[in-house]
Short mmCIF file of C-alpha atoms and ligand atoms in Angstrom, two decimals:
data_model
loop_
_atom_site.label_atom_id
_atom_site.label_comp_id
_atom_site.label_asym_id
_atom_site.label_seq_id
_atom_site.Cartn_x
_atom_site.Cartn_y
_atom_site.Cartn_z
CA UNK A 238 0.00 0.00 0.00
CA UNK A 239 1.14 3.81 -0.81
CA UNK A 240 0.29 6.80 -1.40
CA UNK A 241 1.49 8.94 -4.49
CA UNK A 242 1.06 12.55 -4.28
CA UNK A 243 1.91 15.08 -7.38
CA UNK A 244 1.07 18.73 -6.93
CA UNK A 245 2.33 21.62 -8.64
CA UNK A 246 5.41 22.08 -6.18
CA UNK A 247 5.67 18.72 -5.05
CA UNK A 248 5.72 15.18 -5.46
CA UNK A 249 5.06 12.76 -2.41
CA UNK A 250 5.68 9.00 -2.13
CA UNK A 251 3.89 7.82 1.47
CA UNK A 252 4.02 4.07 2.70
CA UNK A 253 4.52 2.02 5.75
CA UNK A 254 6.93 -0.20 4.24
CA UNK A 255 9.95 -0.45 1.99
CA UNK A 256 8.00 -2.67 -0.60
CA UNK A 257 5.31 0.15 -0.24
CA UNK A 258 7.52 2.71 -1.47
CA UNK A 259 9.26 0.43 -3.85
CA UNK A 260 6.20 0.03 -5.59
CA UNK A 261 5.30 3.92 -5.17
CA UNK A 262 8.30 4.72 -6.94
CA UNK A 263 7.53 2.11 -9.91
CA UNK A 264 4.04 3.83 -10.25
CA UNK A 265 5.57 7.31 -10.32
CA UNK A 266 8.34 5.64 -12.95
CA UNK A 267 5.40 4.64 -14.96
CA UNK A 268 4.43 8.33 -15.12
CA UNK A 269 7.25 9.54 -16.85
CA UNK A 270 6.98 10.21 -20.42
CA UNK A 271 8.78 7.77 -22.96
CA UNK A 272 9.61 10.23 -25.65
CA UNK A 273 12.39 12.07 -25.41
CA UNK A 274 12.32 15.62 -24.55
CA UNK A 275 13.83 18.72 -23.41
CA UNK A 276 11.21 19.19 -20.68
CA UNK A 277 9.16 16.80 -18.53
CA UNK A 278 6.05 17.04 -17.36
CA UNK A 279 4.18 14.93 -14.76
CA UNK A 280 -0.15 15.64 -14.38
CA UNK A 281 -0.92 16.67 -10.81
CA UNK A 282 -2.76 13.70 -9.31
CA UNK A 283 -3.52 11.43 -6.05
CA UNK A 284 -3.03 7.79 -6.30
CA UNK A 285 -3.97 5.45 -2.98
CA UNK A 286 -2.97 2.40 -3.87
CA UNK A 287 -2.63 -1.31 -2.77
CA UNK A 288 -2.68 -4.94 -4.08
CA UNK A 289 -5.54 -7.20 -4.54
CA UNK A 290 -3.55 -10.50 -4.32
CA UNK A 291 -0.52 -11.78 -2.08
CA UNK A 292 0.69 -14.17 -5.10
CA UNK A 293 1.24 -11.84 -8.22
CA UNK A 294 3.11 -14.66 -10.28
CA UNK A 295 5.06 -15.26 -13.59
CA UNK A 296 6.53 -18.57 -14.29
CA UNK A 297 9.54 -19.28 -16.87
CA UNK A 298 10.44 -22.56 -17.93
CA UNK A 299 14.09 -22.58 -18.91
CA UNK A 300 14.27 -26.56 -19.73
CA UNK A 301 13.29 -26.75 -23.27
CA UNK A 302 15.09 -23.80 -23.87
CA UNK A 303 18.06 -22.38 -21.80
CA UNK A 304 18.00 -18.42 -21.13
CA UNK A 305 21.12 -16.80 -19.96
CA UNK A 306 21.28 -15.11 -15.96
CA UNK A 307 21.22 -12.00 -17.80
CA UNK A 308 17.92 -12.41 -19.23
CA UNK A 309 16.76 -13.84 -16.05
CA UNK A 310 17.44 -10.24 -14.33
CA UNK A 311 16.05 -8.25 -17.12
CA UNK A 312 12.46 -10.73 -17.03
CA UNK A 313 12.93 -10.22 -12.99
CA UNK A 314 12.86 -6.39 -13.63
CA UNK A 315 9.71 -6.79 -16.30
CA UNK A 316 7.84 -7.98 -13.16
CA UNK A 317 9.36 -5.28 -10.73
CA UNK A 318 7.76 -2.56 -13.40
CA UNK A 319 4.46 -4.24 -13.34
CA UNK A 320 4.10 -4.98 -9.45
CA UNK A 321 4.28 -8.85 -9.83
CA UNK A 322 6.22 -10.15 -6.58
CA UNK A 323 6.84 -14.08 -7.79
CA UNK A 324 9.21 -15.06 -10.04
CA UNK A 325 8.01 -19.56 -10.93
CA UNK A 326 11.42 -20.77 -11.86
CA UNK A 327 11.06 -23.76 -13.70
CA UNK A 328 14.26 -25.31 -13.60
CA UNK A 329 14.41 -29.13 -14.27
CA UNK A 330 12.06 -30.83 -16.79
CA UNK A 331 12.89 -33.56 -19.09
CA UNK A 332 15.02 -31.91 -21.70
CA UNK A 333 17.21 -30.65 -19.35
CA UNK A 334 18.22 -29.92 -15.80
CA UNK A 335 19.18 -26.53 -15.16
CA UNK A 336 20.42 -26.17 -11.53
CA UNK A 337 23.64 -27.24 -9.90
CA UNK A 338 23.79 -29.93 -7.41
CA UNK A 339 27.22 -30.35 -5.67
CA UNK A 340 25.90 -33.92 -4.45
CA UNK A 341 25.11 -35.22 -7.72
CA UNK A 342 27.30 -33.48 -10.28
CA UNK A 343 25.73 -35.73 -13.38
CA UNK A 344 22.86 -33.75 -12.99
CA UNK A 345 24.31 -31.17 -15.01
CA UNK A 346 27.30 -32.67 -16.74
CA UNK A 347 24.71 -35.21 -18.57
CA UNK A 348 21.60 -33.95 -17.73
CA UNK A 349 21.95 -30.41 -18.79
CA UNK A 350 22.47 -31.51 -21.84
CA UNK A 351 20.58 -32.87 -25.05
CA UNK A 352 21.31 -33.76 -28.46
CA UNK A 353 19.51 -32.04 -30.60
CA UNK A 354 15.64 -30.13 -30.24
CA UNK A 355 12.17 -30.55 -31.70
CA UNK A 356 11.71 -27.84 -34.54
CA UNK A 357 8.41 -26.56 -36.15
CA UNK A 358 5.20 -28.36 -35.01
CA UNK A 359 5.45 -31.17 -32.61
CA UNK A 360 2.77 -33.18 -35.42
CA UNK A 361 6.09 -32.79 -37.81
CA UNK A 362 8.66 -35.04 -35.57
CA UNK A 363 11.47 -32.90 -36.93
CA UNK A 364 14.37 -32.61 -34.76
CA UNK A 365 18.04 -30.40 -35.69
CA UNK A 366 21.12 -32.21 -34.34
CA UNK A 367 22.75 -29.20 -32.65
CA UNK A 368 23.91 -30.05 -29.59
CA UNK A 369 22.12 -27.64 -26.70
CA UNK A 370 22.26 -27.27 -22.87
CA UNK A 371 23.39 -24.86 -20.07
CA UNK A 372 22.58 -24.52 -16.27
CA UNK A 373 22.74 -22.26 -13.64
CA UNK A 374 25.83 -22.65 -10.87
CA UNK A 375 24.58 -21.87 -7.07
CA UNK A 376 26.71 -19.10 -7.43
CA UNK A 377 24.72 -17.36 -10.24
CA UNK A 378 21.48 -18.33 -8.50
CA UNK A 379 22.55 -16.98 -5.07
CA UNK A 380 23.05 -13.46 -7.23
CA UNK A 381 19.75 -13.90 -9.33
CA UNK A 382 17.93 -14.64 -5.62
CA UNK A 383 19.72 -11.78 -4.07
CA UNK A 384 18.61 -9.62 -7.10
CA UNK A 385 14.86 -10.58 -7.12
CA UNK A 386 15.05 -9.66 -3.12
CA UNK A 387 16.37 -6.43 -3.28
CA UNK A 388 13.06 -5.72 -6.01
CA UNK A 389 10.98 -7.66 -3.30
CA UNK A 390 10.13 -10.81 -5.65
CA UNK A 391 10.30 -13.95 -4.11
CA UNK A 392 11.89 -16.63 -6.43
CA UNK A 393 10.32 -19.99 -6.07
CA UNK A 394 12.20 -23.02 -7.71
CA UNK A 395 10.49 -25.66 -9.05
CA UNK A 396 12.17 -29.27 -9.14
CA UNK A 397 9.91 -31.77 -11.39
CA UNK A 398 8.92 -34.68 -9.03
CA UNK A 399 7.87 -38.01 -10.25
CA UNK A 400 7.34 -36.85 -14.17
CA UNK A 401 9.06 -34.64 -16.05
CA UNK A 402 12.49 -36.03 -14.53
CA UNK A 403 14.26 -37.76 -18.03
CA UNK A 404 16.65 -35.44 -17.98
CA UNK A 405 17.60 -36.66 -13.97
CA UNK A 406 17.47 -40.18 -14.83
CA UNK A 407 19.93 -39.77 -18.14
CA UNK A 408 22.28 -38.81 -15.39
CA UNK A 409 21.18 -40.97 -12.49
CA UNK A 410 19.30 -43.74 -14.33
CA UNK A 411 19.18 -46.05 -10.58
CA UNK A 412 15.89 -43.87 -9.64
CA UNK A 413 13.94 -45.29 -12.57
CA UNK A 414 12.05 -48.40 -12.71
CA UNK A 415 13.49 -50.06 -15.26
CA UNK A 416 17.18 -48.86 -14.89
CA UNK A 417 17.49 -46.88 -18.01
CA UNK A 418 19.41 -45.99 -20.22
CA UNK A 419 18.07 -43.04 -21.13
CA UNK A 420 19.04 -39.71 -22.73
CA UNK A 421 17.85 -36.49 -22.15
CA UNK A 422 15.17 -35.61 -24.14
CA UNK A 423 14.93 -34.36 -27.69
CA UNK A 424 10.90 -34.27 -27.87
CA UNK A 425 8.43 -32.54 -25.87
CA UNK A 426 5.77 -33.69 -24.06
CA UNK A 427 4.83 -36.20 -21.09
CA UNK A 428 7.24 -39.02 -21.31
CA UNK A 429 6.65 -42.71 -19.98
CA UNK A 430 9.91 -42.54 -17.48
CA UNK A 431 9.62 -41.33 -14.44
CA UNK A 432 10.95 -41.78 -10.68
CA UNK A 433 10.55 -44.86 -9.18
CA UNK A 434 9.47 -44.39 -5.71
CA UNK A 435 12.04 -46.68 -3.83
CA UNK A 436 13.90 -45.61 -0.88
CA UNK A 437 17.02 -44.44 -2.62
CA UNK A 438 14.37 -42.38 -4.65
CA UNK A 439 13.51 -40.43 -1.86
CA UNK A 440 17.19 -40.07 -0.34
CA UNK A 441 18.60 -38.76 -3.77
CA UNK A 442 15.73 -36.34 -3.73
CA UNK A 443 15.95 -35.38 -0.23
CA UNK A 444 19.50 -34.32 -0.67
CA UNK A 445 18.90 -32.55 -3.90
CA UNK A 446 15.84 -30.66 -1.86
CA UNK A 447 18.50 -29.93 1.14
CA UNK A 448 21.41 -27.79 -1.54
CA UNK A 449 17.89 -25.92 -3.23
CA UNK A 450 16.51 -25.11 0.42
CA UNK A 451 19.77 -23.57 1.46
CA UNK A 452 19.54 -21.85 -2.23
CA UNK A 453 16.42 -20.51 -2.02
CA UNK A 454 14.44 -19.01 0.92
CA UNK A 455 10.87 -19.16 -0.14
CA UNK A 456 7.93 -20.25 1.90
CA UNK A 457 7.03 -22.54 -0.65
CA UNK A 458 8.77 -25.01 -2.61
CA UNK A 459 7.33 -26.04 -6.04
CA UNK A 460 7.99 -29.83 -6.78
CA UNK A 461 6.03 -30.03 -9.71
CA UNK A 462 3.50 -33.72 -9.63
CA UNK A 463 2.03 -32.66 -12.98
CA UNK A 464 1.58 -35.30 -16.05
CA UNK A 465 2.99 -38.23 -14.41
CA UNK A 466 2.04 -40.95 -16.04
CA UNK A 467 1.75 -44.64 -14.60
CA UNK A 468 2.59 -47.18 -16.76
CA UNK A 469 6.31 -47.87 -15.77
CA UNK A 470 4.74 -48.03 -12.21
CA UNK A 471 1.90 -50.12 -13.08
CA UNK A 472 4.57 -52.98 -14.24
CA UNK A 473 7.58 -52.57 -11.63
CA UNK A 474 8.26 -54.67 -9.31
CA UNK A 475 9.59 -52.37 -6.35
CA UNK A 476 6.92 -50.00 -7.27
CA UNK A 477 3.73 -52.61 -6.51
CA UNK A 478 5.35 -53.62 -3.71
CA UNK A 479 5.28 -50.12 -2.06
CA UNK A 480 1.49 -50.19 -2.67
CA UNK A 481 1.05 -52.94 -0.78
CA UNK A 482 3.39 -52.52 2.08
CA UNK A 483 2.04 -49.17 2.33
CA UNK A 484 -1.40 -50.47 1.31
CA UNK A 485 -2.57 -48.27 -1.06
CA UNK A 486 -5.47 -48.54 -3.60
CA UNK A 487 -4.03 -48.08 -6.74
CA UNK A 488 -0.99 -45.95 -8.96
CA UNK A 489 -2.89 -42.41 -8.10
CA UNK A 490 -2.60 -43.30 -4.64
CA UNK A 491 1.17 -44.12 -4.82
CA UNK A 492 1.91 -40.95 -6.35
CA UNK A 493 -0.30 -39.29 -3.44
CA UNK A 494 2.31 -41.11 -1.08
CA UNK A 495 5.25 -40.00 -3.55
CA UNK A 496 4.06 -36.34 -2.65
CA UNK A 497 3.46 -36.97 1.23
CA UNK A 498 6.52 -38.31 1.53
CA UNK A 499 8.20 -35.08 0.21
CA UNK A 500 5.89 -33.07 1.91
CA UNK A 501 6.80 -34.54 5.24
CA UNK A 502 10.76 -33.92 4.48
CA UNK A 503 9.75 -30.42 3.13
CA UNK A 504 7.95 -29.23 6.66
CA UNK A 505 10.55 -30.81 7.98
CA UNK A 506 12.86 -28.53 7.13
CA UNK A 507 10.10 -25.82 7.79
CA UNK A 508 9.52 -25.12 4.81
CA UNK A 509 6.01 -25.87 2.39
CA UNK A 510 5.03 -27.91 -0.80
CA UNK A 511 3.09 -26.04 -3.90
CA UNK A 512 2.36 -28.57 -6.58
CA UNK A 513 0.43 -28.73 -10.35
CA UNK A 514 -2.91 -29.59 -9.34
CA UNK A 515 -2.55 -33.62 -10.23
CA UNK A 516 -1.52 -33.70 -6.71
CA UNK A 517 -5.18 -33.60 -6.21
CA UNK A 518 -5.01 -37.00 -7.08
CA UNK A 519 -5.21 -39.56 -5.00
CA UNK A 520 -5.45 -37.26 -1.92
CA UNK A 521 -3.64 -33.62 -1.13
CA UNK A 522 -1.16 -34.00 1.35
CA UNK A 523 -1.83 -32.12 4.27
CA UNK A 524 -0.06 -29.05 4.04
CA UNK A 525 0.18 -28.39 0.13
CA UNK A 526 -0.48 -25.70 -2.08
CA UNK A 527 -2.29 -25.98 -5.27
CA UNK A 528 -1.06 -24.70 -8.42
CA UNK A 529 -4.05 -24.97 -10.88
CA UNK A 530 -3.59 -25.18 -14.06
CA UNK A 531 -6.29 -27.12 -15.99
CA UNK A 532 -8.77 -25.05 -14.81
CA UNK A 533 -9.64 -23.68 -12.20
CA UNK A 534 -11.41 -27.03 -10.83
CA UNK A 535 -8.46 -28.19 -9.09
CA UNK A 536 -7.94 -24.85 -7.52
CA UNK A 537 -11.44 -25.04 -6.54
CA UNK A 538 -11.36 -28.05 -5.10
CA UNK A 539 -8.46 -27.55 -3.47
CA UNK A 540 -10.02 -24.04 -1.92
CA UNK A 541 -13.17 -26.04 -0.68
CA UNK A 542 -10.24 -28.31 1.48
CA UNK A 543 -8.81 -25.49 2.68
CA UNK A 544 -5.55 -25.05 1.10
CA UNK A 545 -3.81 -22.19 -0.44
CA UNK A 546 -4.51 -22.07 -4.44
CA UNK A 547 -2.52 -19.92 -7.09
CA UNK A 548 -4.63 -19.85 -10.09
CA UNK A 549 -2.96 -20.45 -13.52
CA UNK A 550 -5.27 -22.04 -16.10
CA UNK A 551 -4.47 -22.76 -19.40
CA UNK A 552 -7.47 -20.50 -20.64
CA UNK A 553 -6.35 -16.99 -19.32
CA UNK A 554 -2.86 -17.75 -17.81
CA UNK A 555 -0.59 -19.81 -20.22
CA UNK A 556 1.14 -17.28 -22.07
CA UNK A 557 3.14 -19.81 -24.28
CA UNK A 558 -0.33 -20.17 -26.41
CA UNK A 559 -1.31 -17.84 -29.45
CA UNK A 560 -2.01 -14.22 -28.37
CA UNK A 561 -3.69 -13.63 -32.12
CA UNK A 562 -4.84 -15.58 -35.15
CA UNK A 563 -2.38 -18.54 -35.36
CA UNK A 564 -2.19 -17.53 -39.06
CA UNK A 565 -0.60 -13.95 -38.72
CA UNK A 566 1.81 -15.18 -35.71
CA UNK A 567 5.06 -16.36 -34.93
CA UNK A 568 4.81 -20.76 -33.99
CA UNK A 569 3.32 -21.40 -30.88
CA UNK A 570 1.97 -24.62 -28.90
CA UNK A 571 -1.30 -24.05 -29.52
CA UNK A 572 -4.29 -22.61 -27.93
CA UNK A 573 -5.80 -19.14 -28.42
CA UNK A 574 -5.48 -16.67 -25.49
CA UNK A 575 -5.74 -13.01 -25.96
CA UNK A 576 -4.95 -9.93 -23.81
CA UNK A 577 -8.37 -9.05 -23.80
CA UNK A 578 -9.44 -12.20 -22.11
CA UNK A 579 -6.70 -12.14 -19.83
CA UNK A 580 -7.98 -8.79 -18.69
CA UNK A 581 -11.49 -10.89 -17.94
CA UNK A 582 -10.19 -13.46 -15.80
CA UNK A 583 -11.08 -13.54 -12.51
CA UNK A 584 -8.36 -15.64 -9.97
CA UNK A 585 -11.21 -16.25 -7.32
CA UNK A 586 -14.39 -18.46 -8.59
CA UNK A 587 -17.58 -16.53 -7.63
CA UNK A 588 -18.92 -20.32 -6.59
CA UNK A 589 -16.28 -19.81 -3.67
CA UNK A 590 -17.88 -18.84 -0.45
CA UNK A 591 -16.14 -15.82 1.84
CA UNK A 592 -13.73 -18.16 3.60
CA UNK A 593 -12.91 -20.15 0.85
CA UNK A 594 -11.91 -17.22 -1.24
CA UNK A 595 -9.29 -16.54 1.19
CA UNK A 596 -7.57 -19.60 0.40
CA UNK A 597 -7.14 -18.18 -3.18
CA UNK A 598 -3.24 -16.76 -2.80
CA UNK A 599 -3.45 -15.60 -6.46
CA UNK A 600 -2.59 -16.07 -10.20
CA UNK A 601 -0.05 -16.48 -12.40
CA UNK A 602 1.25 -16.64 -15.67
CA UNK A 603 3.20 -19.00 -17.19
CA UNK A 604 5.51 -18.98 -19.79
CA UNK A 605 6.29 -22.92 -21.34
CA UNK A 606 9.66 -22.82 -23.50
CA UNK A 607 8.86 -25.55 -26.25
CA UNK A 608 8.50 -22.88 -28.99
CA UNK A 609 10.24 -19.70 -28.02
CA UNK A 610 14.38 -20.40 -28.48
CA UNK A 611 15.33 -17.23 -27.57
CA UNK A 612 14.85 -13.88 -24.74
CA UNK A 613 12.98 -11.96 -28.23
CA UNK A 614 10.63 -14.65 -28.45
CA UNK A 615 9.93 -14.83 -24.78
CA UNK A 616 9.39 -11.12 -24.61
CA UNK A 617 6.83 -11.06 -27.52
CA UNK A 618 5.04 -13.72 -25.76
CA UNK A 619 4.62 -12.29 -22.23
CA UNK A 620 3.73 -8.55 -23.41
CA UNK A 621 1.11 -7.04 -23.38
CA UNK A 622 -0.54 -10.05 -21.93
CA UNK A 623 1.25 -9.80 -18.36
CA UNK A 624 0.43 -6.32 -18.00
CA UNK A 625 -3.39 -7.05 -18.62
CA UNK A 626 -2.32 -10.04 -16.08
CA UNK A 627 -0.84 -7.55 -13.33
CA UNK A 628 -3.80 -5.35 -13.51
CA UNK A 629 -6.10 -7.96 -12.18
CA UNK A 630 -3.68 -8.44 -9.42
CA UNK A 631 -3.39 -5.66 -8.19
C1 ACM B 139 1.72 -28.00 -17.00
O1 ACM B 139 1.42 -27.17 -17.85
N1 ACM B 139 2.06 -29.23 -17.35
C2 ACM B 139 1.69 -27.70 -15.59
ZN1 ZN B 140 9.09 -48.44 -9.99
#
């Protein structure tokens, strides 16, 4: 909340906190005329203002394609300017892992790494054969952290947990059912191999969660538990045997436990789980956060349990789809989701009683890699559509 005051003599910025006048002083930025000129000249004018939401998110998936720190501190000060305080950084996925471990240094040596990319439409199967990769050392995430916290963003990482996680297994193919080998991928999409959840599972992913704890301080950690399918599961040995020692009803239910179990080490460390909202499935663990992204049903659901919700659905919030008619624009994935109607959405379902809304933390958009190679692409993608976005947060 602040309070922007321009009069004829004087201009004002009032708050009760730093991140009150921080965002005072991006408003009063905003005022400033672009063109260049001799003189400048501000209108005389009263602004009270404050946010709507707590969680005023954009996402960035820098898997399928890699984007330099430097680019990560220029999209860090896009949200700055616009008032969003999360930066989603989506940083392992299965065409490549992007953070350093120190434990498990094949994470990046082989898994940062692929052979070649998809190019044009995923219905063409084309791939190039240009080698691609990169990743982030803790030292360069330590300075993008320390950056987004002196602009009062809050960078949450997200580590993929049981799908998306080819690019982990190329390197550490032992936390797979059927012991690999595999290679980091080349295609997009949801991919059969996943992590088997056997106890070395867990340990290897406990210790990668321990070096991106001490990384990153946010309240929430995002371990992914999106598109995980369960046919490796369905036929492994180690992983039936879980389900009954643990008796559970069926594969949804194991990758409930898979979840739990995290969650428990999580807390543990007093910290808290946000998830994609498959984690729904088979029963929310007890302390999660819902990230919901096919639809808003999952978010709603989640709401009606009482648990924090960040709205992101694929309708109003995935900024990787089309922004105009697919014919007169640059490849995307798919879908159709203009500025206009991301102006209409609405983060908190009017089906939502008074105390459910307040489990509704916010929205977010999110920005999927598959078809935008580099920071130009990216940048036509999120604009003007996150400024529509930040509007109905704040
Ligand atoms: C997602 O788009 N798979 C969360
Ligand atoms: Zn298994």
């Amino acid at each position: 909340h602040y309070e922007l005051s321009v009069s004829n003599n004087k201009i004002t910025i009032t708050a009760f906190s730093n991140q009150g006048l921080f965002y005072g002083i991006q408003t009063f930025l905003q005022l400033i005329p672009s063109e260049k000129k001799n003189k400048i000249s501000i209108p005389c004018l009263q602004i009270n203002d404050y946010s709507k939401y707590k969680w005023r998110g954009m996402h960035l998936d820098v898997s399928r394609h890699f984007f330099p720190k430097e680019f990560i501190k220029k999209y860090i000060d896009y949200l700055v300017r616009y008032k969003m305080n999360v930066f989603h950084w989506h940083l392992t996925d299965d065409q490549g892992w992007r953070i350093e471990i120190k434990k498990y240094p094949k994470l990046t040596e082989i898994g940062a790494w692929r052979k070649g990319s998809m190019i044009g439409h995923y219905r063409e199967q084309k791939f190039d054969d240009k080698p691609y990769g990169g990743f982030y050392t803790q030292e360069e995430i330590k300075e993008i952290v320390a950056y987004a916290t002196e602009r009062h963003i809050t960078v949450v990482p997200e580590i993929e947990m049981p799908g998306h996680a080819v690019a982990a297994l190329a390197s550490y193919p032992q936390y797979s059912c059927t012991g690999g080998p595999f290679e980091v991928a080349l295609k997009w999409g949801v991919l059969d191999d996943v992590f088997c959840p056997k106890e070395e599972t867990f340990e290897f992913l406990e210790n990668i969660l321990s070096e991106v704890l001490t990384l990153f301080p946010s309240e929430y950690i995002h371990i992914g538990g999106d598109e995980c399918p369960k046919t490796r599961w369905k036929k492994c040995a180690n992983c039936q045997s879980v389900i009954k020692r643990e008796g559970l009803k069926d594969e949804h239910e194991l990758q409930s436990y898979f979840i739990r179990r995290i969650e428990k080490f999580v807390n543990s460390r007093g910290r808290k789980i946000m998830g994609w909202d498959e984690i729904l499935e088979g029963g929310l663990a007890p302390n999660a956060a819902v990230m919901s992204w096919r639809g808003t049903k999952g978010g709603i659901e989640a709401a009606k349990q009482n648990h924090f919700v960040v709205m992101t659905p694929g309708s109003h919030c995935y900024f990787d789809h089309y922004q105009g008619e697919p014919k007169n624009e640059p490849l995307a994935i798919g879908g159709f989701t203009t500025v206009e109607k991301v102006y209409g959405f609405n983060p908190t379902p009017t089906t939502l009683n008074k105390n459910e809304a307040n489990y509704i933390l916010g929205a977010q958009g999110n920005v999927w890699t598959e078809y935008m190679e580099d920071a130009n692409k990216v940048e036509y993608m999120i604009f003007p559509r996150m400024l529509a976005l930040s509007e109905v947060l704040w």
